[in-house]
Coordinates of C-alpha atoms in Angstrom, one line a residue:
Chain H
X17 CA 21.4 135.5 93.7
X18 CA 25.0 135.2 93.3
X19 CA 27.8 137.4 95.2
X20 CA 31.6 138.1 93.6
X21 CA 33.8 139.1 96.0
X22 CA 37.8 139.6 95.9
X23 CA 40.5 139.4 98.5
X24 CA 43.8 141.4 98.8
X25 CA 45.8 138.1 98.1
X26 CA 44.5 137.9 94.7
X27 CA 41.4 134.9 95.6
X28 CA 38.0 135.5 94.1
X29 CA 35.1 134.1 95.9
X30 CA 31.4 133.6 94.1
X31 CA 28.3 132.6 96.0
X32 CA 25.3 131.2 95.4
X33 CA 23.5 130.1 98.5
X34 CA 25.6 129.0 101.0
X35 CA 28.3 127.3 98.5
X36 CA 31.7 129.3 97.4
X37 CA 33.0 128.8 95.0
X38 CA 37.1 129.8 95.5
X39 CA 39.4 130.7 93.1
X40 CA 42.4 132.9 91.4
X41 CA 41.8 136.3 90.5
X42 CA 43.3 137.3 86.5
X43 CA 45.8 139.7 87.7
X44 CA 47.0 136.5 90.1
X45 CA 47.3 134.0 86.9
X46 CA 49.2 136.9 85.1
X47 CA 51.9 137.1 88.0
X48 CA 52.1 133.4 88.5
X49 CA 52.9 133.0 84.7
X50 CA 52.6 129.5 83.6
X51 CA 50.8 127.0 86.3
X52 CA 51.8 123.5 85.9
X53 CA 50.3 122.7 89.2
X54 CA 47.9 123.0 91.7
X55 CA 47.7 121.3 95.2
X56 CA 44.2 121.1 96.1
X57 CA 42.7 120.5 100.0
X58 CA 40.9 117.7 100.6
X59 CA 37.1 117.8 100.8
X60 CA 35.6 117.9 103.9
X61 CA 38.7 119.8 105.2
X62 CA 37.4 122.7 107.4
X63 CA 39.0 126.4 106.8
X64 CA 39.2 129.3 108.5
X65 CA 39.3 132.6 106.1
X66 CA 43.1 133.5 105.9
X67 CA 43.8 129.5 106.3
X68 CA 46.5 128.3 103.3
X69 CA 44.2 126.5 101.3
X70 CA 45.7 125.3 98.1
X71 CA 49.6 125.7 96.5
X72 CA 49.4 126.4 92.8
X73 CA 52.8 125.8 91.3
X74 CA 53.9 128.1 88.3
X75 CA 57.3 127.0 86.6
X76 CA 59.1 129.5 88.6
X77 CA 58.1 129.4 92.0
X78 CA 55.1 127.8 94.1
X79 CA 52.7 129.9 96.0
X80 CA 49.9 129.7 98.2
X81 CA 46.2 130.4 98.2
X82 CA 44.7 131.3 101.1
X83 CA 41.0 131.0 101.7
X84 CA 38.7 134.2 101.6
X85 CA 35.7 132.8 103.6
X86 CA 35.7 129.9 106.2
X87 CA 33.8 126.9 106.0
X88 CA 34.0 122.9 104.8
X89 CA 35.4 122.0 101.9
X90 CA 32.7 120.3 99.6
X91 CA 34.2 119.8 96.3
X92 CA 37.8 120.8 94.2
X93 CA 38.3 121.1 90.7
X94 CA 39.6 117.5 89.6
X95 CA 40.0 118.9 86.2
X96 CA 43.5 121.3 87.2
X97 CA 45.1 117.4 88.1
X98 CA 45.4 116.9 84.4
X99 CA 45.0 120.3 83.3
X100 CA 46.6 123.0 85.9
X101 CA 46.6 125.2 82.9
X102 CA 42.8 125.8 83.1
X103 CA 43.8 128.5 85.4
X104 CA 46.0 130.6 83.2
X105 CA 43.5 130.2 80.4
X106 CA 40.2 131.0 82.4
X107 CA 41.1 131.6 86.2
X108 CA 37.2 133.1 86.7
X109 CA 35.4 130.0 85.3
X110 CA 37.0 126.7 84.1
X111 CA 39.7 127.0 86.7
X112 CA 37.9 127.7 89.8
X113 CA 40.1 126.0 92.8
X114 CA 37.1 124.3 95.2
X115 CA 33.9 124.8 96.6
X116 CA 33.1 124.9 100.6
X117 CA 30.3 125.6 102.3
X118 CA 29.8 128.8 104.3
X119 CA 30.3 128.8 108.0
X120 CA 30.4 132.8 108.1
X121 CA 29.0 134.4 105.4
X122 CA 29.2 137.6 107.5
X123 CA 33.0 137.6 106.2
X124 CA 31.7 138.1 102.6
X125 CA 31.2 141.6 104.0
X126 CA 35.3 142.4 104.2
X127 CA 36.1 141.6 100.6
X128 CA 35.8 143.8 97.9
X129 CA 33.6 143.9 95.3
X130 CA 34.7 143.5 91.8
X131 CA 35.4 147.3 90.9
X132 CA 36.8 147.4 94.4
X133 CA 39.5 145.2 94.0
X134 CA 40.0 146.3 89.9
X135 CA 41.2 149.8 91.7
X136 CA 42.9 147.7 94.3
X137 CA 44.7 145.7 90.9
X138 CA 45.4 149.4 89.4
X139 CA 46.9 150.9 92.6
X140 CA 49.7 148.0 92.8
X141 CA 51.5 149.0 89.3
Chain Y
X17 CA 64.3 146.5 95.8
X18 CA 63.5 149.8 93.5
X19 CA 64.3 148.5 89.9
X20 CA 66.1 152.3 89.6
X21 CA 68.8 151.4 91.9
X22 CA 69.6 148.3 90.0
X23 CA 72.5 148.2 87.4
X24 CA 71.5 147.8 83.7
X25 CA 72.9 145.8 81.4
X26 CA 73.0 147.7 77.7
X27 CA 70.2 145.4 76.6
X28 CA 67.8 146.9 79.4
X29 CA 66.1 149.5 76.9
X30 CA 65.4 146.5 74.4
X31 CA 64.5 144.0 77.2
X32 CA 61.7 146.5 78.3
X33 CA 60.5 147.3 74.5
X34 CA 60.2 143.7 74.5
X35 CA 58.0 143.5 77.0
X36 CA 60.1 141.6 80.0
X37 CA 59.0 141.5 83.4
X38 CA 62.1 143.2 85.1
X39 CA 63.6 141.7 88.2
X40 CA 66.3 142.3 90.7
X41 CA 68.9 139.5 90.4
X42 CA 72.5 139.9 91.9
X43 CA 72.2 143.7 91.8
X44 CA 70.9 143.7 87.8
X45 CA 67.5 144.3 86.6
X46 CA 66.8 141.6 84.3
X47 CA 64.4 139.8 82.4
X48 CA 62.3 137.4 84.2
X49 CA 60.5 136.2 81.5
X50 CA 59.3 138.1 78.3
X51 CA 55.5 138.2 77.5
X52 CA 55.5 134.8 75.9
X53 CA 55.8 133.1 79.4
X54 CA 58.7 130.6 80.8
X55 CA 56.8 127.8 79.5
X56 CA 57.3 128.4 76.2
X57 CA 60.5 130.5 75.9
X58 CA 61.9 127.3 77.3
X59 CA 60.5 125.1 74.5
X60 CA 61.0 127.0 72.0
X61 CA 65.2 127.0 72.8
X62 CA 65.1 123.7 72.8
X63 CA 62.9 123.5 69.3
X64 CA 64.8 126.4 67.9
X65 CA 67.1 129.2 69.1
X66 CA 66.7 131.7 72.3
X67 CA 68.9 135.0 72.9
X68 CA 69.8 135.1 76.6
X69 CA 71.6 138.0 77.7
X70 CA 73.9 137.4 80.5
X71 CA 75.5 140.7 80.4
X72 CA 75.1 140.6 84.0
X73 CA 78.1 137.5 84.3
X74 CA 81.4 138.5 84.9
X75 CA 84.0 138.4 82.4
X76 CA 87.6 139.3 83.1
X77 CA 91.1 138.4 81.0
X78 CA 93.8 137.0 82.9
X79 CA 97.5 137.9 81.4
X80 CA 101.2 137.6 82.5
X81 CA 104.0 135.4 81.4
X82 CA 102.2 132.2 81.9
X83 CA 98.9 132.6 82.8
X84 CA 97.4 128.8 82.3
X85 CA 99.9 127.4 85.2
X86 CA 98.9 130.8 87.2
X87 CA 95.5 130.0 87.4
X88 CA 96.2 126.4 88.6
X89 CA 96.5 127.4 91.8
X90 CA 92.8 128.1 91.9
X91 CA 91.6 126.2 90.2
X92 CA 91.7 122.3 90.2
X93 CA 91.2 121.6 86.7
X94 CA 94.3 120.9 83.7
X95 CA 94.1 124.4 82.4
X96 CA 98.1 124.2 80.9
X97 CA 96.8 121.3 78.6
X98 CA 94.2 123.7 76.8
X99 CA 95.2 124.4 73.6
X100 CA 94.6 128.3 72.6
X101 CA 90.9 128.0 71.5
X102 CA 89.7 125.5 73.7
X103 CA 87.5 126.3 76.5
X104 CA 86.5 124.3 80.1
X105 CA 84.4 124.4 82.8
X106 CA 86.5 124.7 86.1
X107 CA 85.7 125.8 89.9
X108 CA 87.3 128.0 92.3
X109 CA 87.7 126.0 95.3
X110 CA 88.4 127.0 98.7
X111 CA 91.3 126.2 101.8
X112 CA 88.8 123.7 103.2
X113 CA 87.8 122.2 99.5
X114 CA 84.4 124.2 99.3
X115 CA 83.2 125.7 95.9
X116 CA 83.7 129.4 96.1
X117 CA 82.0 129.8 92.7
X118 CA 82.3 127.9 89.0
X119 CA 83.8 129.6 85.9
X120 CA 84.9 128.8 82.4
X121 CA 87.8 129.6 81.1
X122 CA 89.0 129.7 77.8
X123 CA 92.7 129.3 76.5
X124 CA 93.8 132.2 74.0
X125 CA 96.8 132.8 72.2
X126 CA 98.4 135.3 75.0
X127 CA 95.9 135.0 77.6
X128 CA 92.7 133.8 79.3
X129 CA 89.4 134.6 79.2
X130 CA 87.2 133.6 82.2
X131 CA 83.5 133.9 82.7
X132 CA 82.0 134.0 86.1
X133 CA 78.7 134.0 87.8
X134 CA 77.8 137.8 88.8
X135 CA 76.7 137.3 92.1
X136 CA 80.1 136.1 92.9
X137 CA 81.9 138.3 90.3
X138 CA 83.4 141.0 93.0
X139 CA 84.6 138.6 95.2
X140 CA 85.8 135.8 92.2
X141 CA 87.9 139.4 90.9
X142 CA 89.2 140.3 94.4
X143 CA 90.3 136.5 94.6
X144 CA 91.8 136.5 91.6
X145 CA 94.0 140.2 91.7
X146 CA 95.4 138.8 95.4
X147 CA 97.0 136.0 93.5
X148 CA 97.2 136.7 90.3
X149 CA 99.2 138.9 87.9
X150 CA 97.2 141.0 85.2
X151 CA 93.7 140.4 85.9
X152 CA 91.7 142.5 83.7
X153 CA 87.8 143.0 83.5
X154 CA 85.9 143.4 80.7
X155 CA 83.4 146.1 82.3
X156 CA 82.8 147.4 78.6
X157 CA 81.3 144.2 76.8
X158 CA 78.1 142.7 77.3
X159 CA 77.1 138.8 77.1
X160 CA 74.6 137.4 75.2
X161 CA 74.3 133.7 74.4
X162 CA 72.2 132.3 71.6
X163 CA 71.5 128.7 72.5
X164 CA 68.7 125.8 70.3
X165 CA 69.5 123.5 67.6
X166 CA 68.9 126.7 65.2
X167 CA 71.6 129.0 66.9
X168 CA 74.3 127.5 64.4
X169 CA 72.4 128.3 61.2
X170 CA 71.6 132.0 62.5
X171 CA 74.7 133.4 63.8
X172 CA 76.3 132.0 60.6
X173 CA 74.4 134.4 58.4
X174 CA 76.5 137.3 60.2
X175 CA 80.1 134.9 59.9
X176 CA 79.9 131.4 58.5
X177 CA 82.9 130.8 60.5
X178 CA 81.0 130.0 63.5
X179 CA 80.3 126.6 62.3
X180 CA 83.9 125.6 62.1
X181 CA 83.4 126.3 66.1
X182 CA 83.5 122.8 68.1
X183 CA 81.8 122.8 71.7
X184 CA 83.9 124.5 74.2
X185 CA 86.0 125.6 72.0
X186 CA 86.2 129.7 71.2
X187 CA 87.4 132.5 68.6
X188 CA 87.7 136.0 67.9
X189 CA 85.3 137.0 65.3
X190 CA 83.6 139.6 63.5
X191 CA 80.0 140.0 63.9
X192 CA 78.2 143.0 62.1
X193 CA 81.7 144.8 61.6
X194 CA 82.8 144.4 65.1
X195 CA 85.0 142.1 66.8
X196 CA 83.7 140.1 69.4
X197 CA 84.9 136.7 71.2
X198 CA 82.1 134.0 70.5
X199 CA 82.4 130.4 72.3
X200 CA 80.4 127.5 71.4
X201 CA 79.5 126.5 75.0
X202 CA 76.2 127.6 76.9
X203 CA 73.8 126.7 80.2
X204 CA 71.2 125.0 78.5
X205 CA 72.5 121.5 76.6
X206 CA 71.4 122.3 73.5
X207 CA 74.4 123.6 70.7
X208 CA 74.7 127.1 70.9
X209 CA 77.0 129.9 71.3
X210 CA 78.4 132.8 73.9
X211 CA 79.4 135.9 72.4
X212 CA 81.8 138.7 74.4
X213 CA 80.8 142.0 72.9
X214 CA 81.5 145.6 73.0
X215 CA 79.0 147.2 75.0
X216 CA 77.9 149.6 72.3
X217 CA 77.2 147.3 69.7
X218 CA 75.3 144.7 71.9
X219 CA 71.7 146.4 71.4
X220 CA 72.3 146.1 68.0
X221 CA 73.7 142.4 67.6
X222 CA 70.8 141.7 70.0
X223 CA 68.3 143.2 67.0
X224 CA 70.0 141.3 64.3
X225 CA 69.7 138.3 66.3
X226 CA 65.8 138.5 66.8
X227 CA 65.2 139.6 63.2
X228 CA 65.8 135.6 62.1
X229 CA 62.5 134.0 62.8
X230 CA 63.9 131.3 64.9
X231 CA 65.3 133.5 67.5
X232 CA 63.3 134.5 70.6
X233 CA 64.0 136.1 73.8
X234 CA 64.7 134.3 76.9
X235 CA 64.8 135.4 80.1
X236 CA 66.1 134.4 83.3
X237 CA 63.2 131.9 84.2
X238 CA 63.6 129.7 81.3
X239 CA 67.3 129.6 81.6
X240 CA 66.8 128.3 84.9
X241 CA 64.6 125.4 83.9
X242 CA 66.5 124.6 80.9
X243 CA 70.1 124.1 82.8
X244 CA 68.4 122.0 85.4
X245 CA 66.9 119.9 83.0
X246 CA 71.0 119.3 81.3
X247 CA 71.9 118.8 84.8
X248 CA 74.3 121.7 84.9
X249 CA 75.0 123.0 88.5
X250 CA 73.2 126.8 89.6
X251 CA 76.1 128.3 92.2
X252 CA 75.0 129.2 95.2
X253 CA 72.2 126.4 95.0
X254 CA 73.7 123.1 94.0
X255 CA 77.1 123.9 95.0
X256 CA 78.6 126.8 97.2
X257 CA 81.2 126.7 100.1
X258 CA 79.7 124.1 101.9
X259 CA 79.5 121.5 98.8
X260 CA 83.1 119.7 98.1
X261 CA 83.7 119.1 94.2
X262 CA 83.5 115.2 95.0
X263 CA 80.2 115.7 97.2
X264 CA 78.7 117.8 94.0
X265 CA 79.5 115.4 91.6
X266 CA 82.1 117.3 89.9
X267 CA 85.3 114.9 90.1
X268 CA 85.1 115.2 86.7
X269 CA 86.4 118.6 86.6
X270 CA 89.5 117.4 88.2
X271 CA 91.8 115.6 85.6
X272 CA 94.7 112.8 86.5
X273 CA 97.4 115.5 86.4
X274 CA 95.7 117.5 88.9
X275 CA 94.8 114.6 91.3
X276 CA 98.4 113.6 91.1
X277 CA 100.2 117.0 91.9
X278 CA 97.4 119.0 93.6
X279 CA 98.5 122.1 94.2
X280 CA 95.0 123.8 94.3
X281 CA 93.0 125.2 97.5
X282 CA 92.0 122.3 99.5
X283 CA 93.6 119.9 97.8
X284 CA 94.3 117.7 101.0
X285 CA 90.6 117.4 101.6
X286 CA 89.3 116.9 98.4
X287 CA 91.7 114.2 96.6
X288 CA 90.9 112.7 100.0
X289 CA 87.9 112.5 99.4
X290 CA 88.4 111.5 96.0
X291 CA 90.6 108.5 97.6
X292 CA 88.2 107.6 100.2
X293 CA 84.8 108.7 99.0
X294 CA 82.2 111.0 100.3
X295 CA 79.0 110.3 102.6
X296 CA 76.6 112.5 100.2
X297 CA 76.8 113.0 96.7
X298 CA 74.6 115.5 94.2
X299 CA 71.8 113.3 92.0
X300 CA 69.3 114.1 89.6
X301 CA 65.7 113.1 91.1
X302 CA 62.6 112.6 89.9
X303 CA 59.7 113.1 92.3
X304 CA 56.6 110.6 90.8
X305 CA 54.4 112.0 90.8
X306 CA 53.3 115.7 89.1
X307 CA 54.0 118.3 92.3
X308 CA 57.4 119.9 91.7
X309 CA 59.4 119.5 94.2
X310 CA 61.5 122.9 95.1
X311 CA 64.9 123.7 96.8
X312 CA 64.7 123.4 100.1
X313 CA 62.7 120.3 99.9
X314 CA 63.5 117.1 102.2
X315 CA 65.1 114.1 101.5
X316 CA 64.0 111.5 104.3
X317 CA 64.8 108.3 105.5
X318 CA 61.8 105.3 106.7
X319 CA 62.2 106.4 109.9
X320 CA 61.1 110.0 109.2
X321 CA 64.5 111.4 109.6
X322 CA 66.1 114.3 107.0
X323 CA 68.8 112.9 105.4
X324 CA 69.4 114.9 102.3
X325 CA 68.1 117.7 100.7
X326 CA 66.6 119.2 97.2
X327 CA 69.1 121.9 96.1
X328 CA 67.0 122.7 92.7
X329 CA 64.0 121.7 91.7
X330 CA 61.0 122.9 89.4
X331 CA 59.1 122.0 86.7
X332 CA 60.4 120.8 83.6
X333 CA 58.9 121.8 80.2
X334 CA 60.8 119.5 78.1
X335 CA 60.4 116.5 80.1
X336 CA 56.8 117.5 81.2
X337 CA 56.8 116.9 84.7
X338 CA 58.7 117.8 87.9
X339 CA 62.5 117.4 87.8
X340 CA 65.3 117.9 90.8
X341 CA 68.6 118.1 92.0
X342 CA 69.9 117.6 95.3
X343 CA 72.1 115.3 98.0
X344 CA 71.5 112.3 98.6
X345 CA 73.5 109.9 101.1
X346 CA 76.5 108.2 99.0
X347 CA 75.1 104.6 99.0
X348 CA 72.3 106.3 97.7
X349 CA 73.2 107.7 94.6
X350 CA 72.6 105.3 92.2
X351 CA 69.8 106.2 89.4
X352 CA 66.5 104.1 89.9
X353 CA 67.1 104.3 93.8
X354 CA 64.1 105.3 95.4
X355 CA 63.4 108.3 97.6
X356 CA 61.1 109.6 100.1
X357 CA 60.6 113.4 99.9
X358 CA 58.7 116.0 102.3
X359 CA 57.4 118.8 101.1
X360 CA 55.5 121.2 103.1
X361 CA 54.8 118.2 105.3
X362 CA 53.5 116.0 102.8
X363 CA 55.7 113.2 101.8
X364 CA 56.5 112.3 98.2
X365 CA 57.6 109.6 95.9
X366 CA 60.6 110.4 93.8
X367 CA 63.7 108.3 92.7
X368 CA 67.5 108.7 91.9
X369 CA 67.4 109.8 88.3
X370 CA 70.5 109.7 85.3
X371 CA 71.6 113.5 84.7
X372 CA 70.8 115.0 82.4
X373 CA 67.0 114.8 81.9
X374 CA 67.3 115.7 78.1
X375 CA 70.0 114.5 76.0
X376 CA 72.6 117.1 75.1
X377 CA 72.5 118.2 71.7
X378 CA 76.1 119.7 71.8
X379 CA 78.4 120.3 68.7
X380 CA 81.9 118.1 69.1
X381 CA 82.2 117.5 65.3

């Protein structure tokens, strides 16, 4: 069983088990315009939900991504070093951000679903 | 801000048709970026030709009996050697040799014509009229600048005398039936050319423009990353009250005339400083490694210690990785030096780089 779930900074979170999976919602890539980087944390870093967890770098500006859930870091997306890109072309799939492991999955609970947070996405234009 | 209570330049109704993303900047709403993204409105300048409009810049005519050897005394550069046509990059200094803003100014027949940046624009006019006689501005014309090794070839379907036009130099011409003031200058060092026109027929000029195939829009974004990547100075970033013209690398601006007589605001301290040299000094940098590095960045010493700072910095397109400007301690600024940088507490590799960080693709003839 898998769980998607969307914060009000724009991170989506998908769960299967105990492992997130963290990334950038569509709406976020489409604000950021073109990414050219992404600062990753380090695995095994430990996070609480809210931490700053990554800095993905457009040409513009840099801004940061702040974890939805808490837990460890397990793995990051080595691909975005080479290819930050991945996230403007396909910020739900190829350019996820890391993986942690769940130390609360009780804070699933807070986020919003996916039609949730598309009405969210609606109300801010 | 509310984007209503924002002026408009008379390109806003095409900028939103084109699909911009509107922002705030120095009281204007202006295009950010159009839907083709910053990434590639800045390569394609630099492949072919983009249409900036900088409507939002000042523009203002200086008259009177002499007005060349008026302007001197605010400006340190050898504007009374200008021949009418030709154009050059100067600064408004201040009392204690700070840059109050940076301008160009072009030599006409009877007059100047000066170009400055709009978020100093009320302040650059107020400072002009106190000293000044007949200081006119142009509230009635926008500014659009078409700038890419393709810019030539375009604007001389609408006047072929536009390639008789040498770099930083400037004409009256007719464009479309109307008369407008077109200089072969620009912010992004590729060839390209700056064209005064009459408000009302902008939107239109603006339409020719991006009927030739080569011609995009540009907005804001992309003109940022393309001047930093020719080197040239953003005001209020690289250079602002608090920078000298020696300190900011600018020396150049002041000619041996100049440094001879003085006669401009701060003159004691700066051709001081030119005499005896300065203790930080503006560099290109290029951090290592791929992170950009942004204003407000650290330079630091071994020990830990801030000894400079990132006054620009971003990624550039052309170049393909992160590019920067900032100051550096004087014995420092030499290009292959290299620098420690912190960053959101993370230290990076960088090192003093030659400006600028494409060549310059300029028109002299």
């Amino acid at each position: 069983m898998s769980v998607l779930k969307f914060s009000e900074d724009h991170e989506w979170v998908a769960v299967e088990g105990d492992i997130a999976t963290v990334g950038i919602s569509e709406y976020a890539q489409s604000q950021l315009g073109d990414i050219v980087f992404v600062e990753l944390p380090e695995v095994g870093k430990q996070l609480a939900q809210g931490d700053e967890a990554a800095v993905v770098e457009s040409v513009k500006a840099a801004s940061e991504v702040y974890t939805p859930v808490s837990g460890e870091v397990t793995e990051v997306n080595t691909e975005l070093e080479d290819n930050a890109a991945l996230v403007n072309e396909s910020p739900m799939i190829k350019g996820w951000f890391f993986k942690m492991r769940l130390s609360d999955p009780k804070e699933l609970e807070g986020l919003m679903d996916e039609s949730a947070y598309e009405a969210y996405v609606e109300g801010l234009d | 801000m509310d984007t209503d209570d924002l002026k408009k330049t008379p390109l806003y109704d095409l900028h939103v048709e084109l699909g911009a993303k509107m922002v705030p900047f120095a009281g204007y709403a202006m295009p950010v970026q159009y839907p083709s993204g910053i990434l590639k409105e800045h390569l394609h300048t630099r492949a072919r030709a983009g249409l900036f409009d900088v409507s939002h810049m000042g523009q203002a005519v200086i008259g009177g009996d002499d007005p060349a050897a008026a302007i001197e005394a605010l400006v340190p550069g050898d504007i009374q050697a200008l021949k009418p046509g030709a154009m050059r990059y100067s600064l408004f200094t201040s009392e204690s040799g700070g840059i109050l803003d940076d301008l160009m100014i072009t030599r006409r027949q009877n007059d100047l014509f000066v170009v400055v940046n709009a978020a100093c624009k009320e302040q650059d006019i107020a400072h002009m009229r106190a000293r000044l006689p007949a200081v006119e501005v142009l509230e009635d014309r926008a500014l659009l600048a078409l700038q890419g090794p393709e810019a030539a070839a375009v604007l001389s379907t609408l006047n072929p005398a536009v390639q008789s036009l040498l770099f930083m130099n400037g004409a009256e011409m007719e464009l479309m039936g109307v008369a407008c003031f077109v200089t072969r200058s620009g912010y992004t060092g590729e060839d390209g050319f700056e064209i005064s026109v009459p408000a009302g027929a902008a939107a239109d000029l603006a339409r020719e423009l991006l009927s030739h195939e080569a011609v995009a829009p540009i907005g804001l974004g992309a003109r940022d990353s393309l001047r930093l990547e020719a080197g040239l100075c953003l005001y209020g970033h690289d250079i602002d009250e608090t920078t000298t013209p020696v300190e900011a690398a600018l020396t150049w601006v002041i000619n041996k005339r100049r440094r001879a007589e003085g006669g401009f605001p701060g003159a004691d301290v700066i051709l001081e400083q030119i005499a005896k040299g300065v203790s930080r000094k503006r560099v290109g940098i290029r951090p290592l490694g791929k992170m950009p590095v942004r204003e407000g960045a650290e330079v630091v010493g071994e020990d830990g210690a801030v000894i400079g700072k990132i006054t620009s910095g971003g990624f550039g397109p052309s170049v393909g990785g992160p590019v920067a400007m900032g100051y550096v301690p004087a014995e420092m600024a030499v290009p292959g030096t290299a620098l420690k940088l912190r960053q959101r507490g993370r230290l990076l590799e960088a090192e003093v780089a030659k400006l600028p960080f494409v060549k310059q693709n300029y028109h002299k003839g």
